[in-house]
Short mmCIF file of C-alpha atoms in Angstrom, two decimals:
data_model
loop_
_atom_site.label_atom_id
_atom_site.label_comp_id
_atom_site.label_asym_id
_atom_site.label_seq_id
_atom_site.Cartn_x
_atom_site.Cartn_y
_atom_site.Cartn_z
CA MET Y 1 0.04 0.03 -0.07
CA SER Y 2 2.80 2.34 0.80
CA ILE Y 3 4.49 1.68 -2.47
CA ILE Y 4 1.28 2.52 -4.24
CA CYS Y 5 0.96 5.78 -2.40
CA GLY Y 6 4.44 6.77 -3.35
CA VAL Y 7 3.77 6.44 -7.15
CA PRO Y 8 2.05 9.74 -7.52
CA ILE Y 9 4.91 11.38 -5.69
CA LEU Y 10 7.47 9.86 -8.06
CA GLU Y 11 5.22 10.94 -11.02
CA CYS Y 12 5.19 14.68 -9.79
CA VAL Y 13 8.87 14.64 -9.29
CA CYS Y 14 9.25 13.33 -13.10
CA CYS Y 15 6.85 15.99 -14.14
CA LEU Y 16 8.65 18.79 -12.41
CA GLY Y 17 12.04 17.66 -13.73
CA CYS Y 18 10.71 17.71 -17.35
CA SER Y 19 8.97 20.93 -16.83
CA ARG Y 20 12.14 22.48 -15.53
CA TRP Y 21 14.02 21.28 -18.46
CA VAL Y 22 11.42 22.36 -20.97
CA TRP Y 23 11.33 25.75 -19.50
CA LYS Y 24 15.09 26.11 -19.29
CA ARG Y 25 15.46 25.00 -22.94
CA CYS Y 26 12.85 27.10 -24.27
CA LEU Y 27 14.10 30.22 -22.64
CA HIS Y 28 17.66 29.62 -23.60
CA THR Y 29 18.29 31.67 -26.82
CA ALA Y 30 21.41 32.29 -28.76
CA GLY Y 31 21.61 35.81 -27.30
CA HIS Y 32 22.33 34.35 -24.01
CA ASP Y 33 25.64 32.81 -25.03
CA SER Y 34 27.28 36.21 -26.00
CA GLU Y 35 25.08 38.63 -23.74
CA ASN Y 36 28.25 39.65 -21.79
CA TRP Y 37 30.49 39.79 -24.70
CA GLY Y 38 31.87 43.01 -26.19
CA LEU Y 39 31.05 44.52 -29.55
CA ALA Y 40 33.29 43.65 -32.53
CA THR Y 41 34.71 46.67 -34.44
CA SER Y 42 34.71 47.21 -38.29
CA ASP Y 43 38.59 46.80 -38.31
CA GLU Y 44 38.64 43.49 -36.93
CA PHE Y 45 35.55 42.14 -38.62
CA GLU Y 46 36.46 43.53 -42.10
CA PRO Y 47 38.06 40.34 -43.53
CA ILE Y 48 35.15 37.94 -42.59
CA PRO Y 49 32.63 38.69 -45.38
CA ARG Y 50 35.43 38.63 -48.04
CA VAL Y 51 36.66 35.42 -46.64
CA CYS Y 52 33.31 33.89 -46.99
CA ARG Y 53 33.05 34.88 -50.74
CA TYR Y 54 36.46 33.26 -51.24
CA ILE Y 55 35.06 30.03 -49.64
CA LEU Y 56 31.96 30.32 -51.85
CA ALA Y 57 34.24 30.59 -54.85
CA VAL Y 58 35.53 26.89 -54.20
CA TYR Y 59 31.98 25.85 -55.03
CA GLU Y 60 32.36 27.04 -58.68
CA ASP Y 61 33.58 24.84 -61.44
CA ASP Y 62 34.90 28.01 -63.48
CA ILE Y 63 35.56 31.17 -61.59
CA ARG Y 64 35.35 33.08 -65.04
CA LYS Y 65 31.95 31.89 -65.55
CA PRO Y 66 30.36 31.85 -62.19
CA LEU Y 67 26.96 30.12 -61.50
CA TRP Y 68 26.34 30.86 -57.73
CA GLU Y 69 27.92 34.44 -57.59
CA PRO Y 70 26.59 36.20 -54.66
CA VAL Y 71 25.51 40.02 -54.96
CA GLY Y 72 28.67 42.10 -55.54
CA GLY Y 73 30.54 39.18 -57.01
CA TYR Y 74 33.48 37.12 -55.33
CA GLY Y 75 36.05 39.80 -55.49
CA ILE Y 76 38.49 37.40 -57.01
CA ASN Y 77 40.83 38.17 -59.92
CA PRO Y 78 40.92 34.85 -61.92
CA ASP Y 79 44.58 35.58 -62.98
CA LEU Y 80 45.65 35.48 -59.11
CA LEU Y 81 43.81 32.15 -58.50
CA LEU Y 82 46.88 30.12 -58.08
CA VAL Y 83 45.47 26.62 -57.24
CA LYS Y 84 42.06 25.08 -57.47
CA LYS Y 85 41.66 21.73 -56.18
CA THR Y 86 38.64 19.50 -56.77
CA TYR Y 87 37.62 16.17 -55.25
CA LYS Y 88 39.46 14.33 -58.26
CA ASP Y 89 42.69 16.19 -57.39
CA THR Y 90 42.42 15.47 -53.50
CA ARG Y 91 41.41 11.91 -54.07
CA GLY Y 92 39.15 12.19 -50.93
CA ARG Y 93 42.10 13.07 -48.61
CA ALA Y 94 40.69 16.69 -48.08
CA PRO Y 95 37.85 18.78 -49.18
CA PRO Y 96 38.28 20.96 -52.25
CA TYR Y 97 40.25 24.14 -51.81
CA ILE Y 98 41.76 27.19 -53.62
CA LEU Y 99 44.89 29.16 -53.07
CA TYR Y 100 44.32 32.80 -53.97
CA LEU Y 101 46.92 35.75 -53.89
CA ASP Y 102 45.02 38.72 -52.78
CA HIS Y 103 47.27 41.78 -53.65
CA ASP Y 104 44.56 44.34 -52.62
CA HIS Y 105 44.52 43.23 -49.18
CA GLY Y 106 48.17 42.00 -48.90
CA ASP Y 107 46.93 38.35 -48.19
CA ILE Y 108 47.69 34.84 -49.18
CA VAL Y 109 44.47 32.98 -48.88
CA LEU Y 110 43.86 29.17 -48.67
CA ALA Y 111 40.07 28.65 -48.64
CA ILE Y 112 38.39 25.24 -48.05
CA ARG Y 113 34.72 24.43 -48.80
CA GLY Y 114 32.33 22.77 -46.43
CA LEU Y 115 30.79 19.30 -46.25
CA ASN Y 116 29.42 17.80 -49.55
CA MET Y 117 26.68 15.58 -48.45
CA ALA Y 118 26.96 13.56 -51.76
CA LYS Y 119 30.56 12.67 -51.25
CA GLU Y 120 31.71 9.64 -49.15
CA SER Y 121 35.13 11.03 -48.88
CA ASP Y 122 34.00 13.84 -46.66
CA TYR Y 123 32.16 11.62 -44.41
CA ALA Y 124 35.46 9.39 -44.17
CA VAL Y 125 37.28 12.36 -43.01
CA LEU Y 126 34.66 13.10 -40.25
CA LEU Y 127 34.31 9.49 -39.11
CA ASP Y 128 38.13 9.05 -38.90
CA ASN Y 129 38.08 10.02 -35.11
CA LYS Y 130 37.29 8.79 -31.57
CA LEU Y 131 37.25 10.97 -28.53
CA GLY Y 132 40.90 11.02 -27.13
CA LYS Y 133 42.26 9.32 -30.25
CA LYS Y 134 44.70 12.09 -31.26
CA LYS Y 135 46.63 14.37 -28.98
CA PHE Y 136 48.48 17.38 -30.31
CA ASP Y 137 50.29 20.10 -28.38
CA GLY Y 138 49.20 19.15 -25.04
CA GLY Y 139 45.46 18.79 -26.16
CA TYR Y 140 43.19 16.65 -28.14
CA VAL Y 141 42.15 17.36 -31.83
CA HIS Y 142 40.03 15.60 -34.27
CA ASN Y 143 42.09 12.86 -36.08
CA GLY Y 144 40.45 12.96 -39.55
CA LEU Y 145 40.69 16.73 -39.73
CA LEU Y 146 44.27 16.79 -38.58
CA LYS Y 147 45.31 14.12 -41.22
CA ALA Y 148 43.33 16.21 -44.07
CA ALA Y 149 45.32 19.41 -42.88
CA GLY Y 150 48.61 17.41 -43.11
CA TRP Y 151 47.93 16.31 -46.62
CA VAL Y 152 46.92 19.86 -47.78
CA LEU Y 153 50.08 21.28 -46.23
CA ASP Y 154 52.19 18.47 -47.73
CA THR Y 155 50.71 19.24 -51.22
CA GLU Y 156 51.06 22.90 -50.97
CA ASN Y 157 54.16 23.33 -48.95
CA GLU Y 158 56.47 24.46 -51.60
CA THR Y 159 53.90 26.98 -53.11
CA LEU Y 160 53.08 28.48 -49.77
CA LYS Y 161 56.90 28.73 -48.76
CA ASP Y 162 57.67 30.56 -52.12
CA LEU Y 163 54.73 32.96 -51.53
CA VAL Y 164 55.59 33.55 -47.83
CA LYS Y 165 59.12 34.28 -49.03
CA LYS Y 166 58.27 36.47 -52.09
CA TYR Y 167 55.66 38.61 -50.08
CA PRO Y 168 57.21 39.19 -46.69
CA ASP Y 169 54.65 41.76 -45.75
CA TYR Y 170 51.57 39.62 -46.78
CA THR Y 171 49.50 37.57 -44.14
CA LEU Y 172 48.76 33.85 -44.46
CA THR Y 173 45.23 33.18 -44.01
CA PHE Y 174 43.51 29.83 -43.65
CA ALA Y 175 39.69 29.79 -44.02
CA GLY Y 176 37.01 27.24 -44.25
CA HIS Y 177 33.38 26.53 -43.61
CA SER Y 178 31.87 23.58 -41.70
CA LEU Y 179 34.15 20.57 -42.44
CA GLY Y 180 36.49 23.04 -44.10
CA SER Y 181 36.64 25.10 -40.84
CA GLY Y 182 38.03 22.15 -38.92
CA VAL Y 183 40.68 21.47 -41.56
CA ALA Y 184 41.67 25.20 -41.58
CA ALA Y 185 41.87 25.23 -37.83
CA MET Y 186 44.13 22.14 -37.92
CA LEU Y 187 46.30 23.84 -40.62
CA THR Y 188 46.74 26.78 -38.32
CA LEU Y 189 47.81 24.49 -35.37
CA VAL Y 190 50.32 22.52 -37.53
CA VAL Y 191 51.98 25.59 -39.29
CA ALA Y 192 52.14 27.47 -35.84
CA GLN Y 193 53.92 24.46 -34.31
CA ASN Y 194 56.30 24.17 -37.29
CA LEU Y 195 57.06 27.66 -38.41
CA GLU Y 196 60.52 26.69 -39.73
CA LYS Y 197 58.78 24.65 -42.58
CA LEU Y 198 57.45 27.89 -43.95
CA GLU Y 199 60.63 30.06 -43.96
CA ASN Y 200 60.27 30.67 -40.29
CA ILE Y 201 57.20 32.92 -40.98
CA ASP Y 202 56.20 35.19 -38.02
CA ARG Y 203 53.42 33.77 -36.07
CA LYS Y 204 51.68 37.28 -36.18
CA ARG Y 205 51.35 36.73 -39.97
CA ILE Y 206 49.27 33.59 -39.64
CA ARG Y 207 45.62 33.83 -39.16
CA CYS Y 208 42.59 31.55 -39.45
CA TYR Y 209 38.86 32.30 -40.14
CA ALA Y 210 36.72 29.20 -39.18
CA ILE Y 211 33.04 29.92 -40.45
CA ALA Y 212 30.34 27.95 -38.85
CA PRO Y 213 33.08 26.05 -37.14
CA ALA Y 214 33.12 22.29 -36.15
CA ARG Y 215 34.19 21.53 -32.50
CA CYS Y 216 37.56 20.12 -33.42
CA MET Y 217 39.86 20.88 -30.55
CA SER Y 218 40.07 20.57 -26.55
CA LEU Y 219 39.50 23.83 -24.59
CA ASN Y 220 43.10 24.52 -23.72
CA LEU Y 221 43.94 24.54 -27.41
CA ALA Y 222 40.82 26.73 -28.26
CA VAL Y 223 41.98 29.18 -25.89
CA ARG Y 224 45.55 29.19 -26.41
CA TYR Y 225 45.37 29.72 -30.20
CA ALA Y 226 42.67 32.50 -29.89
CA ASP Y 227 45.29 34.96 -30.99
CA ILE Y 228 45.50 33.51 -34.55
CA ILE Y 229 42.12 31.45 -34.96
CA HIS Y 230 38.76 33.25 -35.32
CA SER Y 231 35.51 31.51 -35.29
CA VAL Y 232 32.35 32.98 -36.67
CA VAL Y 233 29.00 31.78 -35.61
CA LEU Y 234 25.51 32.99 -36.94
CA GLN Y 235 22.80 33.12 -34.25
CA ASP Y 236 21.40 29.72 -33.72
CA ASP Y 237 23.96 27.48 -35.71
CA PHE Y 238 23.82 23.99 -34.33
CA LEU Y 239 27.43 22.73 -35.26
CA PRO Y 240 29.42 24.95 -32.80
CA ARG Y 241 27.09 24.07 -29.97
CA THR Y 242 26.99 20.17 -30.62
CA ALA Y 243 29.39 18.41 -28.35
CA THR Y 244 28.59 15.09 -29.97
CA PRO Y 245 31.48 13.92 -31.97
CA LEU Y 246 31.27 14.73 -35.58
CA GLU Y 247 31.22 11.04 -36.47
CA ASP Y 248 27.98 10.58 -34.36
CA ILE Y 249 26.31 13.47 -35.98
CA PHE Y 250 26.72 12.38 -39.53
CA LYS Y 251 26.02 8.72 -38.71
CA SER Y 252 22.80 10.00 -37.54
CA LEU Y 253 22.22 12.59 -40.21
CA LEU Y 254 18.80 11.41 -41.22
CA CYS Y 255 17.46 11.65 -37.57
CA LEU Y 256 19.53 14.88 -36.84
CA PRO Y 257 16.62 16.73 -35.05
CA CYS Y 258 16.10 13.84 -32.68
CA LEU Y 259 19.85 13.60 -32.02
CA LEU Y 260 20.06 17.30 -31.25
CA CYS Y 261 17.18 17.05 -28.85
CA LEU Y 262 18.66 14.11 -26.96
CA ARG Y 263 22.05 15.89 -26.77
CA CYS Y 264 20.29 18.90 -25.53
CA LEU Y 265 18.43 17.06 -22.74
CA ARG Y 266 21.78 15.43 -21.80
CA ASP Y 267 23.91 18.59 -21.74
CA THR Y 268 21.16 20.22 -19.65
CA CYS Y 269 21.66 17.62 -16.98
CA VAL Y 270 25.43 17.68 -17.05
CA SER Y 271 27.10 20.26 -14.84
CA GLU Y 272 29.48 22.63 -16.66
CA ASP Y 273 32.14 22.01 -14.08
CA ARG Y 274 32.11 18.29 -15.27
CA MET Y 275 32.30 19.46 -19.04
CA LEU Y 276 35.40 21.57 -18.31
CA LYS Y 277 37.17 18.81 -16.55
CA ASP Y 278 36.81 16.40 -19.61
CA PRO Y 279 40.24 16.85 -21.42
CA ARG Y 280 38.72 15.02 -24.61
CA ARG Y 281 35.58 17.39 -24.96
CA LEU Y 282 36.13 19.25 -28.12
CA TYR Y 283 35.30 22.87 -28.58
CA ALA Y 284 35.00 25.53 -31.37
CA PRO Y 285 38.36 26.84 -31.91
CA GLY Y 286 39.97 30.47 -31.07
CA ARG Y 287 38.31 33.76 -30.58
CA LEU Y 288 34.59 33.65 -31.24
CA TYR Y 289 32.55 36.05 -33.24
CA HIS Y 290 28.71 35.77 -32.66
CA ILE Y 291 26.36 37.47 -35.21
CA VAL Y 292 22.99 37.98 -33.47
CA GLU Y 293 20.15 39.06 -35.71
CA ARG Y 294 17.05 37.74 -33.89
CA LYS Y 295 15.66 38.44 -30.45
CA PRO Y 296 13.49 36.09 -28.30
CA PHE Y 297 9.70 36.23 -28.61
CA ARG Y 298 10.05 38.53 -31.57
CA CYS Y 299 9.27 37.87 -35.25
CA GLY Y 300 11.55 38.61 -38.16
CA ARG Y 301 15.28 39.61 -38.42
CA PHE Y 302 16.91 42.66 -36.88
CA PRO Y 303 19.88 44.61 -37.99
CA PRO Y 304 22.74 41.99 -37.16
CA VAL Y 305 25.02 42.81 -34.18
CA VAL Y 306 28.49 41.14 -33.88
CA LYS Y 307 29.68 40.34 -30.43
CA THR Y 308 33.26 38.87 -29.72
CA ALA Y 309 35.17 37.42 -26.70
CA VAL Y 310 37.58 34.56 -25.83
CA PRO Y 311 35.18 32.67 -23.36
CA VAL Y 312 36.31 29.63 -21.32
CA ASP Y 313 33.20 28.76 -19.52
CA GLY Y 314 29.92 29.11 -21.42
CA ARG Y 315 31.56 28.57 -24.73
CA PHE Y 316 28.44 27.53 -26.73
CA GLU Y 317 27.66 24.71 -24.44
CA HIS Y 318 23.98 24.45 -25.11
CA ILE Y 319 21.98 23.76 -28.31
CA VAL Y 320 19.30 26.35 -29.12
CA LEU Y 321 15.88 24.79 -29.88
CA SER Y 322 15.26 26.91 -32.99
CA CYS Y 323 13.83 26.12 -36.37
CA ASN Y 324 16.92 28.20 -37.72
CA ALA Y 325 19.48 25.85 -36.05
CA THR Y 326 20.30 24.32 -39.40
CA SER Y 327 19.60 27.29 -41.73
CA ASP Y 328 22.05 29.43 -39.88
CA HIS Y 329 24.80 27.05 -40.78
CA ALA Y 330 24.59 27.89 -44.46
CA ILE Y 331 27.59 29.82 -45.76
CA ILE Y 332 25.20 31.93 -47.98
CA TRP Y 333 23.33 33.24 -45.10
CA ILE Y 334 26.54 33.76 -43.12
CA GLU Y 335 28.06 35.90 -45.85
CA LYS Y 336 25.04 37.92 -46.32
CA GLU Y 337 24.53 38.81 -42.65
CA ALA Y 338 28.29 39.27 -42.00
CA LYS Y 339 28.28 41.80 -45.05
CA GLN Y 340 25.24 43.57 -43.69
CA ALA Y 341 26.81 43.80 -40.24
CA LEU Y 342 29.93 45.25 -41.56
CA GLU Y 343 28.09 47.82 -43.55
CA LEU Y 344 26.39 48.89 -40.30
CA MET Y 345 29.62 49.19 -38.46
CA HIS Y 346 31.10 51.42 -41.26
CA LYS Y 347 27.91 53.53 -41.09
CA ASP Y 348 28.50 53.90 -37.30
CA ASP Y 349 32.26 54.80 -37.89
CA LYS Y 350 31.33 57.45 -40.50
CA ALA Y 351 28.68 58.91 -38.30
CA MET Y 352 31.36 59.35 -35.58
CA GLN Y 353 33.74 60.77 -38.00
CA ILE Y 354 36.92 59.48 -36.34
CA PRO Y 355 40.11 61.45 -37.39
CA PRO Y 356 42.87 59.37 -38.75
CA GLN Y 357 45.12 59.76 -35.80
CA GLN Y 358 42.55 58.82 -33.35
CA LYS Y 359 41.50 55.87 -35.52
CA MET Y 360 45.15 54.57 -35.34
CA GLU Y 361 44.97 55.03 -31.44
CA ARG Y 362 41.76 53.13 -31.40
CA GLN Y 363 43.19 50.29 -33.41
CA GLU Y 364 46.21 50.16 -30.79
CA THR Y 365 43.73 50.21 -28.05
CA LEU Y 366 41.71 47.37 -29.65
CA ALA Y 367 44.91 45.33 -29.97
CA ARG Y 368 45.79 46.01 -26.37
CA GLU Y 369 42.25 45.01 -25.27
CA HIS Y 370 42.31 41.81 -27.23
CA SER Y 371 45.84 40.90 -25.60
CA GLU Y 372 44.48 41.55 -22.13
CA GLU Y 373 41.31 39.51 -22.78
CA TYR Y 374 43.42 36.83 -24.31
CA LYS Y 375 45.60 36.53 -21.23
CA ALA Y 376 42.62 36.78 -18.92
CA ALA Y 377 40.98 33.83 -20.84
CA LEU Y 378 44.16 31.66 -20.37
CA GLN Y 379 44.33 32.57 -16.60
CA ARG Y 380 40.66 31.78 -16.38
CA ALA Y 381 41.32 28.29 -17.91
CA VAL Y 382 43.99 27.77 -15.22
CA THR Y 383 41.83 28.83 -12.48
CA LEU Y 384 38.98 26.44 -13.51
CA ALA Y 385 41.63 23.81 -13.59
CA VAL Y 386 41.03 22.99 -17.36
CA PRO Y 387 43.22 20.02 -18.14
CA HIS Y 388 46.62 20.89 -19.71
CA ALA Y 389 45.73 24.60 -19.44
CA TYR Y 390 48.63 26.96 -18.60
CA ALA Y 391 49.30 30.75 -18.92
CA LEU Y 392 51.55 31.57 -21.85
CA ALA Y 393 54.31 34.23 -21.87
CA PRO Y 394 53.69 37.42 -24.05
CA TYR Y 395 50.80 37.62 -26.27
CA GLY Y 396 51.34 36.03 -29.69
CA THR Y 397 54.34 34.00 -28.58
CA PHE Y 398 54.92 30.41 -27.34
CA GLY Y 399 55.49 29.72 -23.74
CA LYS Y 400 58.25 27.81 -22.41
CA THR Y 401 56.20 25.32 -20.68
CA ASP Y 402 55.28 22.89 -23.51
CA ASP Y 403 56.28 24.76 -26.59
CA GLY Y 404 59.72 25.26 -25.53
CA GLU Y 405 59.96 21.40 -25.02
CA GLU Y 406 58.61 21.03 -28.58
CA GLU Y 407 61.36 23.23 -29.92
CA GLU Y 408 64.04 21.41 -27.99
CA GLU Y 409 62.70 18.03 -29.29
CA GLU Y 410 63.22 19.23 -32.83
CA SER Y 411 66.67 20.65 -32.58
CA PRO Y 412 68.65 17.55 -31.84
CA GLY Y 413 67.08 15.82 -35.03
CA SER Y 414 68.02 18.63 -37.17
CA SER Y 415 71.73 18.17 -36.41
CA GLY Y 416 72.00 14.51 -37.35
CA GLY Y 417 69.54 14.30 -39.99
CA SER Y 418 69.05 17.67 -41.61
CA SER Y 419 68.70 16.16 -45.18
CA ARG Y 420 65.93 13.61 -43.99
CA ARG Y 421 64.08 16.37 -42.15
CA LYS Y 422 63.84 18.59 -45.16
CA LYS Y 423 62.11 15.90 -47.09
CA GLU Y 424 59.93 14.96 -44.44
CA THR Y 425 56.16 15.49 -45.05
CA TRP Y 426 53.74 17.18 -42.88
CA ASN Y 427 51.73 13.98 -42.34
CA GLU Y 428 55.13 12.02 -41.52
CA LEU Y 429 55.95 14.87 -38.97
CA ILE Y 430 52.48 14.50 -37.22
CA GLU Y 431 52.78 10.63 -37.08
CA ARG Y 432 56.47 10.64 -36.02
CA LEU Y 433 55.80 13.08 -33.03
CA TYR Y 434 52.46 11.78 -31.77
CA ASP Y 435 51.12 8.37 -31.23
CA LYS Y 436 48.41 6.50 -29.39
CA GLU Y 437 48.54 4.14 -26.39
CA ASP Y 438 46.18 1.24 -25.84
CA SER Y 439 44.29 3.22 -23.26
CA LYS Y 440 43.18 5.38 -26.21
CA HIS Y 441 45.24 8.44 -24.72
CA ALA Y 442 47.55 9.83 -27.44
CA VAL Y 443 51.00 10.78 -26.30
CA LEU Y 444 54.35 11.62 -27.66
CA LYS Y 445 56.32 8.76 -28.88
CA LYS Y 446 58.80 7.43 -26.48
CA SER Y 447 61.68 8.14 -28.81
CA VAL Y 448 60.71 11.75 -28.93
CA SER Y 449 59.72 12.22 -25.27
CA SER Y 450 62.98 10.79 -23.89
CA ILE Y 451 64.97 13.32 -25.70
#
């Protein structure tokens, strides 16, 4: 009898729990993720719409006869399109990409397209991973994306080296959308760790724009490389918020809404402290730019506002239950809204009529604020006891904690086998330095770590 009397109480507890989850999820909007972030400026956001158009150009078969040209065109001079690789050229080892020399903006751009749902090779890149399978620079990364990045760098190494040497004042930009954003982020990681393979390029010349980024690296790496990696998220985009491994997402692509709801329910019940303590959990990389164009409980789109930060906790941890969660992932919409947001920023700048001298001072202040924010994020990661997190030395340079060891590991090899090292490919370098134990924890190989 007592058991029967307890059933209604149990039902009430379950109903209250479900009601709390529904209330919490329905009230959580994309604006909550970035409500405490600062506003982005036109100077730092200027390259993003242009980079989106470069990525869109990868989809064209012939850039001289475009079929999907956005309003205003791609802004590409066909004569300066140095490399264009298709699926036939990459043989499934990486998504298609282009290498473009942008003289107008002093930029060497390698742009990578997003996922092609009709190509098995793209799925093969995504499915080549398990949590904790690949460790890189003291953190975990997506194995398939890292291998694709190694192949791209191995293929274009000589071309990039010649361009970097020929144009010493130009920046080197890696950009990608969706699947391509993960490859671009891995490209940046590998190049930043092996600067000598590109004529000892200055780290400050390297930058990455990950559009609608995949969660491809652990939290300590995502924060540590925030000075050169920039991720752009449009409102409710599901991919940067989905902690589910990419291979699980695309295995369940036909039932994606159900999967997102299940992940949403699970993430609501898991404490954020537990999420932060999981070293294998992957995150969207670098500094985040969040384009907000819709407000809760209001219809229609509003003039887009761009907010930016280097967050540690609250880094797009929860999926937003929205009918726009998948449409906001489209590169066409991101380019359109980013362009509109930049135009609004320029209008505000003209209305203020900032003198040139004050504008220079403003840019210097912005760089200093970003530096301080970056250092604060690193310190925050250390305070929260994020695995493998440590505070770096000066902004934009490697610290002596882990990276110094990396440099020491490479120097002995260069004395005895310099000729062999010169011919070593990027993939061989990655495989030589990093390996996986039976416990599924990837570590430096014993031959390397013993040096």
